[in-house]
Coordinates of C-alpha atoms in Angstrom, one line a residue:
M1 CA -7.3 27.0 10.5
S2 CA -6.9 23.4 11.7
A3 CA -3.9 21.5 13.1
P4 CA -2.9 17.9 12.9
L5 CA -3.9 15.6 15.7
L6 CA -0.3 14.4 15.6
V7 CA 2.8 14.6 13.3
L8 CA 5.2 11.8 12.6
V9 CA 8.9 12.5 11.9
G10 CA 11.8 10.2 11.4
P11 CA 14.3 8.8 8.9
M12 CA 13.4 7.2 5.6
G13 CA 12.1 3.6 6.0
V14 CA 11.3 3.9 9.7
G15 CA 7.6 3.2 9.0
K16 CA 6.0 6.7 9.1
S17 CA 3.5 5.8 6.4
T18 CA 2.5 2.4 7.8
V19 CA 2.3 3.6 11.4
G20 CA 0.6 6.8 10.3
A21 CA -2.2 4.9 8.6
L22 CA -2.6 2.6 11.6
L23 CA -2.7 5.6 14.0
A24 CA -5.3 7.3 11.9
E25 CA -7.5 4.2 11.8
R26 CA -7.2 3.7 15.6
L27 CA -7.9 7.4 16.3
G28 CA -10.8 7.5 13.8
T29 CA -9.2 10.3 11.8
G30 CA -7.7 11.0 8.4
Y31 CA -4.1 10.3 7.3
R32 CA -1.9 12.5 5.1
D33 CA 1.7 12.1 4.0
T34 CA 3.6 15.2 2.6
D35 CA 5.7 13.0 0.4
E36 CA 2.5 11.7 -1.3
D37 CA 1.3 15.4 -1.6
I38 CA 4.5 16.3 -3.4
V39 CA 4.4 13.3 -5.8
A40 CA 0.7 14.2 -6.6
A41 CA 1.4 17.9 -7.1
E42 CA 4.6 17.4 -9.1
G43 CA 3.4 14.4 -11.1
R44 CA 6.7 12.6 -10.6
A45 CA 8.6 10.6 -8.0
I46 CA 10.7 12.4 -5.4
A47 CA 13.8 10.6 -6.7
E48 CA 13.1 12.2 -10.1
I49 CA 12.8 15.7 -8.5
F50 CA 16.2 15.1 -6.8
V51 CA 17.8 14.0 -10.1
D52 CA 16.2 16.6 -12.3
E53 CA 16.4 19.7 -10.1
G54 CA 18.6 18.9 -7.1
E55 CA 18.1 18.6 -3.4
A56 CA 17.7 22.4 -2.8
A57 CA 14.7 22.6 -5.2
F58 CA 13.1 19.5 -3.6
R59 CA 13.5 21.0 -0.1
A60 CA 11.7 24.2 -1.2
I61 CA 8.8 22.1 -2.6
E62 CA 8.8 20.0 0.6
K63 CA 8.8 23.1 2.8
A64 CA 5.7 24.5 1.1
A65 CA 4.0 21.1 1.2
V66 CA 4.6 20.8 5.0
R67 CA 3.4 24.3 5.6
R68 CA 0.2 23.6 3.7
A69 CA -0.4 20.3 5.3
L70 CA 0.1 21.7 8.8
A71 CA -2.5 24.4 8.1
E72 CA -5.1 22.2 6.4
H73 CA -5.0 18.7 7.9
D74 CA -6.5 17.8 11.2
G75 CA -5.6 14.1 11.4
V76 CA -2.4 12.2 11.4
L77 CA 0.4 13.7 9.3
A78 CA 3.6 12.1 8.2
L79 CA 6.5 14.2 7.1
G80 CA 9.4 13.2 4.7
G81 CA 12.6 12.1 6.4
G82 CA 14.4 15.4 5.6
A83 CA 11.6 17.9 6.3
I84 CA 13.0 18.7 9.7
L85 CA 16.2 20.1 8.1
D86 CA 14.4 23.4 7.4
E87 CA 14.5 25.8 10.4
E88 CA 11.1 27.4 9.5
T89 CA 9.6 23.9 9.3
R90 CA 11.0 23.1 12.7
A91 CA 9.5 26.3 14.1
L92 CA 6.1 25.5 12.6
L93 CA 6.2 22.1 14.4
A94 CA 6.4 23.9 17.8
G95 CA 3.2 23.4 19.7
H96 CA 2.2 20.3 17.7
R97 CA 2.2 16.7 19.0
V98 CA 5.2 15.3 17.2
V99 CA 6.3 11.7 17.4
Y100 CA 9.8 10.8 16.4
L101 CA 10.0 7.3 15.1
S102 CA 13.6 6.1 15.5
M103 CA 15.6 3.1 14.4
D104 CA 19.3 2.0 14.2
V105 CA 21.2 1.4 11.0
E106 CA 20.8 -2.4 11.2
E107 CA 17.1 -2.0 11.3
A108 CA 17.3 0.4 8.4
V109 CA 19.2 -2.1 6.4
K110 CA 16.5 -4.8 7.1
R111 CA 13.6 -2.5 6.3
T112 CA 14.8 -0.6 3.2
G113 CA 17.6 -2.7 2.0
L114 CA 19.1 0.8 1.7
N115 CA 18.0 0.7 -1.9
A116 CA 19.0 2.9 -4.8
A117 CA 15.5 4.4 -5.1
R118 CA 16.5 6.6 -2.2
P119 CA 18.6 9.3 -3.8
L120 CA 20.5 10.3 -0.7
L121 CA 21.7 6.8 -0.2
A122 CA 22.9 6.0 -3.7
V123 CA 26.6 5.4 -2.8
N124 CA 27.7 3.4 0.2
P125 CA 24.2 3.4 1.7
R126 CA 25.1 2.1 5.2
K127 CA 27.7 4.8 5.7
Q128 CA 25.5 7.5 4.2
W129 CA 22.5 6.5 6.4
R130 CA 24.7 6.7 9.5
E131 CA 25.9 10.2 8.4
L132 CA 22.4 11.3 7.7
M133 CA 21.3 10.2 11.1
E134 CA 24.2 11.9 12.8
A135 CA 23.2 15.1 11.1
R136 CA 19.5 14.7 11.7
R137 CA 19.0 12.9 15.0
H138 CA 19.2 16.0 17.2
L139 CA 16.8 17.8 14.8
Y140 CA 14.2 15.0 15.2
E141 CA 14.6 15.1 18.9
S142 CA 14.3 18.9 19.1
V143 CA 10.8 18.9 17.5
A144 CA 9.5 15.7 19.2
T145 CA 7.0 15.6 21.9
A146 CA 7.7 11.8 22.2
A147 CA 10.3 9.4 20.7
V148 CA 9.3 5.9 19.9
P149 CA 11.9 3.3 19.0
T150 CA 10.8 1.0 16.2
D151 CA 13.6 -1.5 16.3
G152 CA 12.3 -5.1 16.5
R153 CA 8.7 -3.9 16.8
T154 CA 5.8 -4.6 14.6
P155 CA 3.9 -1.6 13.1
E156 CA 1.0 -2.4 15.6
E157 CA 3.4 -2.3 18.5
V158 CA 4.9 1.0 17.4
T159 CA 1.4 2.4 16.9
Q160 CA 0.4 1.4 20.5
A161 CA 3.7 2.9 21.8
A162 CA 2.9 6.2 20.1
L163 CA -0.6 6.2 21.4
D164 CA 0.7 5.5 24.9
A165 CA 3.5 8.1 24.7
L166 CA 1.0 10.8 23.8
E167 CA -1.7 9.5 26.1
L168 CA -4.2 9.4 23.2
K169 CA -7.3 7.4 23.4
E170 CA -8.6 5.4 20.5
A171 CA -11.8 6.4 18.8

């Protein structure tokens, strides 16, 4: 049984995929994204799963994907924005190096445009993003070993801040 070198959590659009790939490169290890695992296993986009089967069905699929990735992957692992909603998933993250990438709503607007491809933000995206973060921020913080703000920072700057926060040395 292996364990990820580090796990990235944070809201949609914060840059988990971009920073995760950079971290993996700098640490000389593999990168895995549970959202990508789900899309590959299900053969369809996450938005389609939400529309076709609902959020509860998606969260069950996500929970299984996270459990599998935590057990199998020994590199950098990025979780979907809502993965931390599940209590068992949060318990599984205990003992792992978890980096919470944070951003404020203005940065979210700049990065994602709060676009309609994100099913949880389909109506009044700015208000919904704020409400999502109010509901989730404490959960991200509860699982995090370190929190790294991403506002106004390049992916390279965020990557370096994460390495510094965890005191990890590059390969």
